[in-house]
Protein backbone atom coordinates (compact mmCIF):
# COMPACT_ATOMS: atom_id res chain seq x y z
CA UNK A 1 0.00 0.00 0.00
CA UNK A 2 1.54 3.28 -1.10
CA UNK A 3 1.58 6.70 0.55
CA UNK A 4 -1.27 7.93 -1.64
CA UNK A 5 -3.40 4.93 -0.59
CA UNK A 6 -2.76 5.65 3.10
CA UNK A 7 -3.54 9.33 2.53
CA UNK A 8 -6.78 8.35 0.77
CA UNK A 9 -7.83 6.09 3.66
CA UNK A 10 -6.91 8.76 6.23
CA UNK A 11 -8.92 11.39 4.37
CA UNK A 12 -12.04 9.21 4.24
CA UNK A 13 -11.78 8.19 7.90
CA UNK A 14 -10.66 11.57 9.30
CA UNK A 15 -14.01 12.21 11.05
CA UNK A 16 -14.00 8.74 12.63
CA UNK A 17 -10.45 7.56 13.33
CA UNK A 18 -8.88 9.19 16.36
CA UNK A 19 -12.16 10.04 18.08
CA UNK A 20 -12.54 9.06 21.73
CA UNK A 21 -15.18 6.43 20.93
CA UNK A 22 -13.14 4.76 18.18
CA UNK A 23 -10.03 4.89 20.38
CA UNK A 24 -12.06 3.03 23.01
CA UNK A 25 -11.88 -0.03 20.73
CA UNK A 26 -8.16 -0.24 21.58
CA UNK A 27 -9.16 -1.43 25.09
CA UNK A 28 -10.89 -4.56 23.84
CA UNK A 29 -9.19 -7.69 22.52
CA UNK A 30 -10.69 -9.16 19.38
CA UNK A 31 -8.55 -12.17 18.39
CA UNK A 32 -5.50 -13.38 20.34
CA UNK A 33 -3.61 -10.19 21.19
CA UNK A 34 -5.23 -8.06 18.47
CA UNK A 35 -7.43 -5.20 19.66
CA UNK A 36 -10.80 -4.52 18.09
CA UNK A 37 -9.34 -1.25 16.77
CA UNK A 38 -6.38 -3.01 15.10
CA UNK A 39 -8.71 -5.65 13.67
CA UNK A 40 -10.96 -2.98 12.17
CA UNK A 41 -7.95 -1.16 10.68
CA UNK A 42 -6.80 -4.45 9.13
CA UNK A 43 -10.26 -4.90 7.60
CA UNK A 44 -10.13 -1.31 6.30
CA UNK A 45 -6.80 -1.91 4.55
CA UNK A 46 -7.81 -5.33 3.24
CA UNK A 47 -11.13 -3.99 1.92
CA UNK A 48 -9.36 -1.11 0.22
CA UNK A 49 -6.87 -3.49 -1.43
CA UNK A 50 -9.58 -5.89 -2.60
CA UNK A 51 -11.60 -3.05 -4.12
CA UNK A 52 -8.60 -1.48 -5.82
CA UNK A 53 -6.85 -4.61 -7.10
CA UNK A 54 -10.00 -6.28 -8.37
CA UNK A 55 -11.30 -2.99 -9.81
CA UNK A 56 -14.67 -3.53 -8.13
CA UNK A 57 -15.55 0.18 -8.12
CA UNK A 58 -17.17 0.11 -4.68
CA UNK A 59 -17.97 3.43 -3.06
CA UNK A 60 -14.83 4.03 -0.98
CA UNK A 61 -16.59 6.21 1.59
CA UNK A 62 -19.17 3.54 2.38
CA UNK A 63 -16.63 0.74 2.13
CA UNK A 64 -14.02 2.19 4.48
CA UNK A 65 -16.42 3.67 7.04
CA UNK A 66 -18.30 0.37 7.16
CA UNK A 67 -15.03 -1.54 7.56
CA UNK A 68 -13.82 0.76 10.34
CA UNK A 69 -17.07 0.54 12.27
CA UNK A 70 -18.07 -3.07 11.59
CA UNK A 71 -17.01 -4.14 15.12
CA UNK A 72 -17.79 -0.86 16.89
CA UNK A 73 -19.72 -2.61 19.68
CA UNK A 74 -17.59 -1.21 22.59
CA UNK A 75 -17.50 -4.06 25.10
CA UNK A 76 -15.24 -7.00 25.97
CA UNK A 77 -16.97 -10.02 24.47
CA UNK A 78 -14.68 -12.34 26.46
CA UNK A 79 -16.32 -11.33 29.75
CA UNK A 80 -18.75 -13.84 31.22
CA UNK A 81 -21.96 -11.88 30.81
CA UNK A 82 -25.44 -12.66 29.57
CA UNK A 83 -25.18 -9.50 27.44
CA UNK A 84 -22.28 -11.01 25.48
CA UNK A 85 -23.41 -14.63 25.48
CA UNK A 86 -24.42 -14.60 21.81
CA UNK A 87 -21.80 -12.08 20.69
CA UNK A 88 -21.32 -13.57 17.22
CA UNK A 89 -25.00 -13.19 16.47
CA UNK A 90 -25.66 -9.80 18.05
CA UNK A 91 -22.55 -7.61 17.92
CA UNK A 92 -23.29 -6.34 14.40
CA UNK A 93 -26.52 -4.82 15.73
CA UNK A 94 -24.66 -3.13 18.60
CA UNK A 95 -21.98 -1.87 16.19
CA UNK A 96 -24.53 -0.46 13.76
CA UNK A 97 -26.44 1.25 16.61
CA UNK A 98 -23.22 2.82 17.88
CA UNK A 99 -22.18 3.90 14.39
CA UNK A 100 -25.51 5.65 13.89
CA UNK A 101 -25.41 7.20 17.38
CA UNK A 102 -21.85 8.53 17.32
CA UNK A 103 -21.26 9.15 13.60
CA UNK A 104 -24.70 9.38 12.00
CA UNK A 105 -23.69 7.06 9.15
CA UNK A 106 -25.98 6.53 6.15
CA UNK A 107 -28.12 3.47 5.45
CA UNK A 108 -25.60 1.92 3.03
CA UNK A 109 -22.87 2.04 5.66
CA UNK A 110 -25.28 0.67 8.26
CA UNK A 111 -25.96 -2.28 5.95
CA UNK A 112 -22.21 -2.98 5.60
CA UNK A 113 -21.91 -3.13 9.39
CA UNK A 114 -25.15 -5.04 9.98
CA UNK A 115 -24.46 -7.76 7.39
CA UNK A 116 -20.75 -8.39 7.98
CA UNK A 117 -21.37 -11.58 9.99
CA UNK A 118 -23.03 -13.46 7.15
CA UNK A 119 -23.29 -16.50 6.90
CA UNK A 120 -23.36 -16.89 10.71
CA UNK A 121 -26.36 -14.54 10.61
CA UNK A 122 -27.93 -16.35 7.68
CA UNK A 123 -30.72 -13.82 7.04
CA UNK A 124 -28.36 -10.83 6.89
CA UNK A 125 -27.04 -11.38 3.38
CA UNK A 126 -24.75 -8.61 2.11
CA UNK A 127 -26.68 -6.76 -0.60
CA UNK A 128 -24.08 -4.34 -1.90
CA UNK A 129 -20.62 -4.53 -3.35
CA UNK A 130 -19.28 -2.73 -0.27
CA UNK A 131 -20.98 -5.13 2.15
CA UNK A 132 -19.62 -8.18 0.30
CA UNK A 133 -16.08 -6.81 0.32
CA UNK A 134 -16.13 -6.03 4.05
CA UNK A 135 -17.72 -9.40 4.83
CA UNK A 136 -14.94 -11.23 2.98
CA UNK A 137 -12.14 -9.00 4.29
CA UNK A 138 -13.39 -9.55 7.84
CA UNK A 139 -13.31 -13.32 7.42
CA UNK A 140 -9.80 -13.21 5.95
CA UNK A 141 -8.41 -10.90 8.66
CA UNK A 142 -10.10 -12.91 11.43
CA UNK A 143 -8.52 -16.14 10.20
CA UNK A 144 -5.05 -14.57 9.93
CA UNK A 145 -5.34 -13.02 13.40
CA UNK A 146 -6.69 -16.18 15.02
CA UNK A 147 -4.26 -18.64 13.46
CA UNK A 148 -1.08 -16.68 12.87
CA UNK A 149 -0.93 -13.72 15.25
CA UNK A 150 -1.37 -15.39 18.63
Coordinates of N, CA and C in Angstrom, one line a residue:
X1 N 0.9 -1.2 0.0 CA 0.0 0.0 0.0 C 0.9 1.2 0.0
X2 N 0.7 2.1 -1.0 CA 1.5 3.3 -1.1 C 1.1 4.4 -0.2
X3 N 1.9 5.5 -0.2 CA 1.6 6.7 0.6 C 0.2 7.3 0.1
X4 N 0.0 7.4 -1.2 CA -1.3 7.9 -1.6 C -2.5 7.1 -1.2
X5 N -2.3 5.8 -1.1 CA -3.4 4.9 -0.6 C -3.7 5.2 0.9
X6 N -2.6 5.3 1.7 CA -2.8 5.7 3.1 C -3.4 7.0 3.3
X7 N -3.0 8.0 2.5 CA -3.5 9.3 2.5 C -5.0 9.3 2.2
X8 N -5.4 8.5 1.2 CA -6.8 8.4 0.8 C -7.6 7.8 1.9
X9 N -7.1 6.7 2.5 CA -7.8 6.1 3.7 C -8.0 7.1 4.8
X10 N -6.9 7.8 5.1 CA -6.9 8.8 6.2 C -7.9 9.9 6.0
X11 N -8.0 10.3 4.7 CA -8.9 11.4 4.4 C -10.4 10.9 4.6
X12 N -10.7 9.7 4.1 CA -12.0 9.2 4.2 C -12.4 9.0 5.7
X13 N -11.5 8.5 6.5 CA -11.8 8.2 7.9 C -11.5 9.3 8.9
X14 N -11.1 10.5 8.4 CA -10.7 11.6 9.3 C -11.7 12.0 10.4
X15 N -13.0 11.9 10.1 CA -14.0 12.2 11.0 C -14.3 11.1 12.0
X16 N -13.7 9.9 11.8 CA -14.0 8.7 12.6 C -12.7 8.3 13.4
X17 N -11.7 8.1 12.7 CA -10.4 7.6 13.3 C -9.9 8.6 14.2
X18 N -9.5 8.2 15.4 CA -8.9 9.2 16.4 C -9.9 9.8 17.3
X19 N -11.2 9.5 17.1 CA -12.2 10.0 18.1 C -12.1 9.2 19.4
X20 N -12.6 9.8 20.4 CA -12.5 9.1 21.7 C -13.3 7.7 21.7
X21 N -14.4 7.7 21.0 CA -15.2 6.4 20.9 C -14.5 5.4 20.1
X22 N -13.9 5.7 19.0 CA -13.1 4.8 18.2 C -11.9 4.3 18.9
X23 N -11.2 5.2 19.6 CA -10.0 4.9 20.4 C -10.4 3.9 21.5
X24 N -11.6 4.0 22.0 CA -12.1 3.0 23.0 C -11.9 1.6 22.6
X25 N -12.0 1.3 21.2 CA -11.9 0.0 20.7 C -10.5 -0.6 21.0
X26 N -9.5 0.2 21.3 CA -8.2 -0.2 21.6 C -8.1 -1.0 22.9
X27 N -9.1 -0.8 23.8 CA -9.2 -1.4 25.1 C -9.6 -2.9 25.0
X28 N -10.3 -3.2 23.9 CA -10.9 -4.6 23.8 C -10.1 -5.5 22.9
X29 N -9.9 -6.7 23.3 CA -9.2 -7.7 22.5 C -10.2 -8.4 21.6
X30 N -9.8 -8.5 20.4 CA -10.7 -9.2 19.4 C -10.3 -10.6 19.2
X31 N -9.1 -10.8 18.6 CA -8.5 -12.2 18.4 C -7.1 -12.3 18.9
X32 N -6.9 -13.2 19.8 CA -5.5 -13.4 20.3 C -5.1 -12.1 21.1
X33 N -4.1 -11.4 20.6 CA -3.6 -10.2 21.2 C -4.0 -9.0 20.4
X34 N -4.8 -9.1 19.4 CA -5.2 -8.1 18.5 C -6.4 -7.3 19.0
X35 N -6.3 -6.0 19.2 CA -7.4 -5.2 19.7 C -8.5 -5.1 18.6
X36 N -9.7 -4.7 19.0 CA -10.8 -4.5 18.1 C -10.4 -3.4 17.1
X37 N -9.8 -2.4 17.6 CA -9.3 -1.3 16.8 C -8.4 -1.8 15.7
X38 N -7.3 -2.5 16.1 CA -6.4 -3.0 15.1 C -7.0 -4.0 14.1
X39 N -8.0 -4.8 14.6 CA -8.7 -5.7 13.7 C -9.5 -4.8 12.6
X40 N -10.2 -3.8 13.1 CA -11.0 -3.0 12.2 C -10.1 -2.3 11.2
X41 N -8.9 -1.8 11.6 CA -8.0 -1.2 10.7 C -7.4 -2.2 9.7
X42 N -7.2 -3.4 10.1 CA -6.8 -4.4 9.1 C -7.9 -4.7 8.1
X43 N -9.1 -4.7 8.5 CA -10.3 -4.9 7.6 C -10.4 -3.7 6.7
X44 N -10.1 -2.5 7.1 CA -10.1 -1.3 6.3 C -9.1 -1.5 5.2
X45 N -7.9 -1.8 5.5 CA -6.8 -1.9 4.6 C -7.0 -3.1 3.6
X46 N -7.5 -4.2 4.1 CA -7.8 -5.3 3.2 C -9.0 -5.0 2.3
X47 N -10.0 -4.4 2.8 CA -11.1 -4.0 1.9 C -10.7 -3.0 0.8
X48 N -9.9 -2.1 1.2 CA -9.4 -1.1 0.2 C -8.6 -1.8 -0.9
X49 N -7.7 -2.7 -0.5 CA -6.9 -3.5 -1.4 C -7.7 -4.3 -2.4
X50 N -8.7 -5.0 -1.8 CA -9.6 -5.9 -2.6 C -10.3 -5.0 -3.6
X51 N -10.9 -3.9 -3.2 CA -11.6 -3.1 -4.1 C -10.7 -2.5 -5.2
X52 N -9.5 -2.1 -4.9 CA -8.6 -1.5 -5.8 C -8.0 -2.5 -6.8
X53 N -7.5 -3.6 -6.2 CA -6.9 -4.6 -7.1 C -7.8 -5.3 -8.0
X54 N -9.0 -5.6 -7.5 CA -10.0 -6.3 -8.4 C -10.9 -5.3 -9.2
X55 N -10.6 -4.0 -9.1 CA -11.3 -3.0 -9.8 C -12.8 -3.1 -9.7
X56 N -13.3 -3.3 -8.4 CA -14.7 -3.5 -8.1 C -15.5 -2.3 -8.1
X57 N -14.9 -1.1 -8.0 CA -15.6 0.2 -8.1 C -16.6 0.4 -7.0
X58 N -16.3 -0.1 -5.8 CA -17.2 0.1 -4.7 C -17.0 1.6 -4.2
X59 N -18.0 2.1 -3.6 CA -18.0 3.4 -3.1 C -17.0 3.4 -1.9
X60 N -15.9 4.1 -2.0 CA -14.8 4.0 -1.0 C -15.3 4.6 0.4
X61 N -16.1 5.6 0.4 CA -16.6 6.2 1.6 C -17.4 5.2 2.4
X62 N -18.3 4.6 1.7 CA -19.2 3.5 2.4 C -18.3 2.3 2.8
X63 N -17.5 1.9 1.9 CA -16.6 0.7 2.1 C -15.7 0.9 3.4
X64 N -15.0 2.0 3.4 CA -14.0 2.2 4.5 C -14.7 2.6 5.8
X65 N -15.7 3.4 5.8 CA -16.4 3.7 7.0 C -17.1 2.4 7.6
X66 N -17.7 1.6 6.7 CA -18.3 0.4 7.2 C -17.3 -0.6 7.7
X67 N -16.1 -0.7 7.1 CA -15.0 -1.5 7.6 C -14.5 -1.1 8.9
X68 N -14.3 0.2 9.1 CA -13.8 0.8 10.3 C -14.8 0.6 11.5
X69 N -16.1 0.6 11.2 CA -17.1 0.5 12.3 C -17.8 -0.8 12.4
X70 N -17.3 -1.8 11.6 CA -18.1 -3.1 11.6 C -18.1 -3.8 12.9
X71 N -17.1 -3.6 13.8 CA -17.0 -4.1 15.1 C -17.0 -3.1 16.2
X72 N -17.7 -2.0 16.0 CA -17.8 -0.9 16.9 C -18.8 -1.1 18.0
X73 N -18.7 -2.2 18.7 CA -19.7 -2.6 19.7 C -19.3 -2.1 21.1
X74 N -18.1 -1.9 21.4 CA -17.6 -1.2 22.6 C -17.8 -2.0 23.9
X75 N -17.5 -3.3 23.9 CA -17.5 -4.1 25.1 C -16.5 -5.2 24.9
X76 N -16.1 -5.9 26.0 CA -15.2 -7.0 26.0 C -16.1 -8.3 25.9
X77 N -16.1 -8.9 24.7 CA -17.0 -10.0 24.5 C -16.4 -11.3 25.2
X78 N -15.2 -11.2 25.7 CA -14.7 -12.3 26.5 C -15.2 -12.4 27.9
X79 N -15.8 -11.3 28.4 CA -16.3 -11.3 29.7 C -17.5 -12.3 29.8
X80 N -17.6 -12.9 31.0 CA -18.7 -13.8 31.2 C -20.0 -13.0 31.6
X81 N -20.8 -12.7 30.6 CA -22.0 -11.9 30.8 C -23.1 -12.3 29.9
X82 N -24.3 -12.3 30.4 CA -25.4 -12.7 29.6 C -25.6 -11.7 28.4
X83 N -25.1 -10.5 28.5 CA -25.2 -9.5 27.4 C -24.3 -9.9 26.3
X84 N -23.2 -10.6 26.5 CA -22.3 -11.0 25.5 C -22.4 -12.5 25.1
X85 N -23.3 -13.2 25.7 CA -23.4 -14.6 25.5 C -23.5 -15.0 24.0
X86 N -24.2 -14.3 23.2 CA -24.4 -14.6 21.8 C -23.7 -13.5 20.9
X87 N -22.5 -13.2 21.3 CA -21.8 -12.1 20.7 C -21.8 -12.2 19.2
X88 N -21.4 -13.4 18.7 CA -21.3 -13.6 17.2 C -22.6 -13.2 16.5
X89 N -23.7 -13.4 17.1 CA -25.0 -13.2 16.5 C -25.5 -11.8 16.6
X90 N -25.1 -11.1 17.7 CA -25.7 -9.8 18.1 C -24.7 -8.6 18.0
X91 N -23.4 -8.8 17.9 CA -22.6 -7.6 17.9 C -22.7 -6.7 16.7
X92 N -23.1 -7.2 15.6 CA -23.3 -6.3 14.4 C -24.4 -5.3 14.6
X93 N -25.4 -5.7 15.4 CA -26.5 -4.8 15.7 C -26.0 -3.7 16.7
X94 N -25.2 -4.1 17.7 CA -24.7 -3.1 18.6 C -23.7 -2.2 17.9
X95 N -22.9 -2.7 17.0 CA -22.0 -1.9 16.2 C -22.7 -0.9 15.3
X96 N -23.8 -1.4 14.6 CA -24.5 -0.5 13.8 C -25.3 0.6 14.6
X97 N -25.8 0.2 15.7 CA -26.4 1.2 16.6 C -25.4 2.3 17.0
X98 N -24.2 1.9 17.5 CA -23.2 2.8 17.9 C -22.8 3.7 16.7
X99 N -22.6 3.1 15.6 CA -22.2 3.9 14.4 C -23.2 5.0 14.1
X100 N -24.5 4.7 14.1 CA -25.5 5.6 13.9 C -25.5 6.7 15.0
X101 N -25.4 6.3 16.2 CA -25.4 7.2 17.4 C -24.2 8.2 17.4
X102 N -23.0 7.7 17.2 CA -21.9 8.5 17.3 C -21.4 9.2 16.0
X103 N -21.8 8.6 14.9 CA -21.3 9.2 13.6 C -22.3 9.4 12.6
X104 N -23.6 9.1 12.9 CA -24.7 9.4 12.0 C -24.4 8.9 10.6
X105 N -24.0 7.6 10.5 CA -23.7 7.1 9.2 C -25.0 6.8 8.3
X106 N -24.8 6.7 7.0 CA -26.0 6.5 6.2 C -26.4 5.1 6.1
X107 N -27.5 4.8 5.5 CA -28.1 3.5 5.5 C -27.2 2.4 4.8
X108 N -26.5 2.8 3.7 CA -25.6 1.9 3.0 C -24.5 1.5 3.9
X109 N -23.9 2.4 4.7 CA -22.9 2.0 5.7 C -23.4 1.2 6.8
X110 N -24.6 1.5 7.2 CA -25.3 0.7 8.3 C -25.4 -0.8 7.8
X111 N -25.8 -0.9 6.5 CA -26.0 -2.3 6.0 C -24.6 -3.0 5.9
X112 N -23.5 -2.4 5.6 CA -22.2 -3.0 5.6 C -21.9 -3.5 7.0
X113 N -22.2 -2.7 8.0 CA -21.9 -3.1 9.4 C -22.9 -4.3 9.8
X114 N -24.1 -4.1 9.5 CA -25.2 -5.0 10.0 C -25.0 -6.4 9.3
X115 N -24.5 -6.5 8.1 CA -24.5 -7.8 7.4 C -23.1 -8.4 7.4
X116 N -22.1 -7.9 8.1 CA -20.8 -8.4 8.0 C -20.6 -9.8 8.6
X117 N -21.5 -10.2 9.4 CA -21.4 -11.6 10.0 C -22.1 -12.7 9.2
X118 N -22.5 -12.4 8.0 CA -23.0 -13.5 7.2 C -21.9 -14.4 6.8
X119 N -22.1 -15.7 6.8 CA -23.3 -16.5 6.9 C -23.7 -16.9 8.3
X120 N -22.9 -16.5 9.4 CA -23.4 -16.9 10.7 C -24.8 -16.4 11.0
X121 N -25.0 -15.1 10.6 CA -26.4 -14.5 10.6 C -26.9 -14.7 9.2
X122 N -27.5 -15.9 9.0 CA -27.9 -16.3 7.7 C -28.9 -15.4 7.0
X123 N -29.7 -14.7 7.7 CA -30.7 -13.8 7.0 C -30.2 -12.4 6.7
X124 N -29.0 -12.1 7.1 CA -28.4 -10.8 6.9 C -27.4 -10.9 5.7
X125 N -27.9 -11.2 4.6 CA -27.0 -11.4 3.4 C -26.5 -10.0 2.9
X126 N -25.2 -9.9 2.7 CA -24.8 -8.6 2.1 C -25.4 -8.3 0.8
X127 N -25.9 -7.1 0.6 CA -26.7 -6.8 -0.6 C -26.0 -5.7 -1.4
X128 N -24.8 -5.3 -1.1 CA -24.1 -4.3 -1.9 C -22.6 -4.8 -2.1
X129 N -22.0 -4.2 -3.1 CA -20.6 -4.5 -3.3 C -19.8 -4.3 -2.1
X130 N -20.0 -3.1 -1.4 CA -19.3 -2.7 -0.3 C -19.5 -3.7 0.9
X131 N -20.7 -4.2 1.1 CA -21.0 -5.1 2.1 C -20.3 -6.5 1.9
X132 N -20.3 -6.9 0.6 CA -19.6 -8.2 0.3 C -18.1 -8.1 0.5
X133 N -17.5 -7.0 0.1 CA -16.1 -6.8 0.3 C -15.7 -6.8 1.8
X134 N -16.4 -6.1 2.6 CA -16.1 -6.0 4.1 C -16.4 -7.4 4.7
X135 N -17.4 -8.1 4.3 CA -17.7 -9.4 4.8 C -16.6 -10.4 4.6
X136 N -16.0 -10.3 3.3 CA -14.9 -11.2 3.0 C -13.6 -10.8 3.6
X137 N -13.4 -9.5 3.7 CA -12.1 -9.0 4.3 C -12.1 -9.3 5.8
X138 N -13.3 -9.2 6.4 CA -13.4 -9.5 7.8 C -13.1 -11.0 8.1
X139 N -13.6 -11.9 7.2 CA -13.3 -13.3 7.4 C -11.8 -13.6 7.2
X140 N -11.2 -13.0 6.2 CA -9.8 -13.2 6.0 C -9.0 -12.7 7.1
X141 N -9.2 -11.5 7.6 CA -8.4 -10.9 8.7 C -8.6 -11.7 10.0
X142 N -9.8 -12.1 10.2 CA -10.1 -12.9 11.4 C -9.3 -14.2 11.4
X143 N -9.3 -14.9 10.3 CA -8.5 -16.1 10.2 C -7.0 -15.9 10.4
X144 N -6.5 -14.9 9.8 CA -5.1 -14.6 9.9 C -4.7 -14.2 11.4
X145 N -5.6 -13.4 12.0 CA -5.3 -13.0 13.4 C -5.5 -14.2 14.4
X146 N -6.4 -15.1 14.1 CA -6.7 -16.2 15.0 C -5.6 -17.3 14.9
X147 N -5.2 -17.5 13.7 CA -4.3 -18.6 13.5 C -2.8 -18.2 13.5
X148 N -2.5 -17.0 13.1 CA -1.1 -16.7 12.9 C -0.6 -15.5 13.7
X149 N -1.4 -14.9 14.5 CA -0.9 -13.7 15.2 C -1.2 -13.9 16.7
X150 N -1.2 -15.1 17.2 CA -1.4 -15.4 18.6 C 0.0 -15.4 19.4

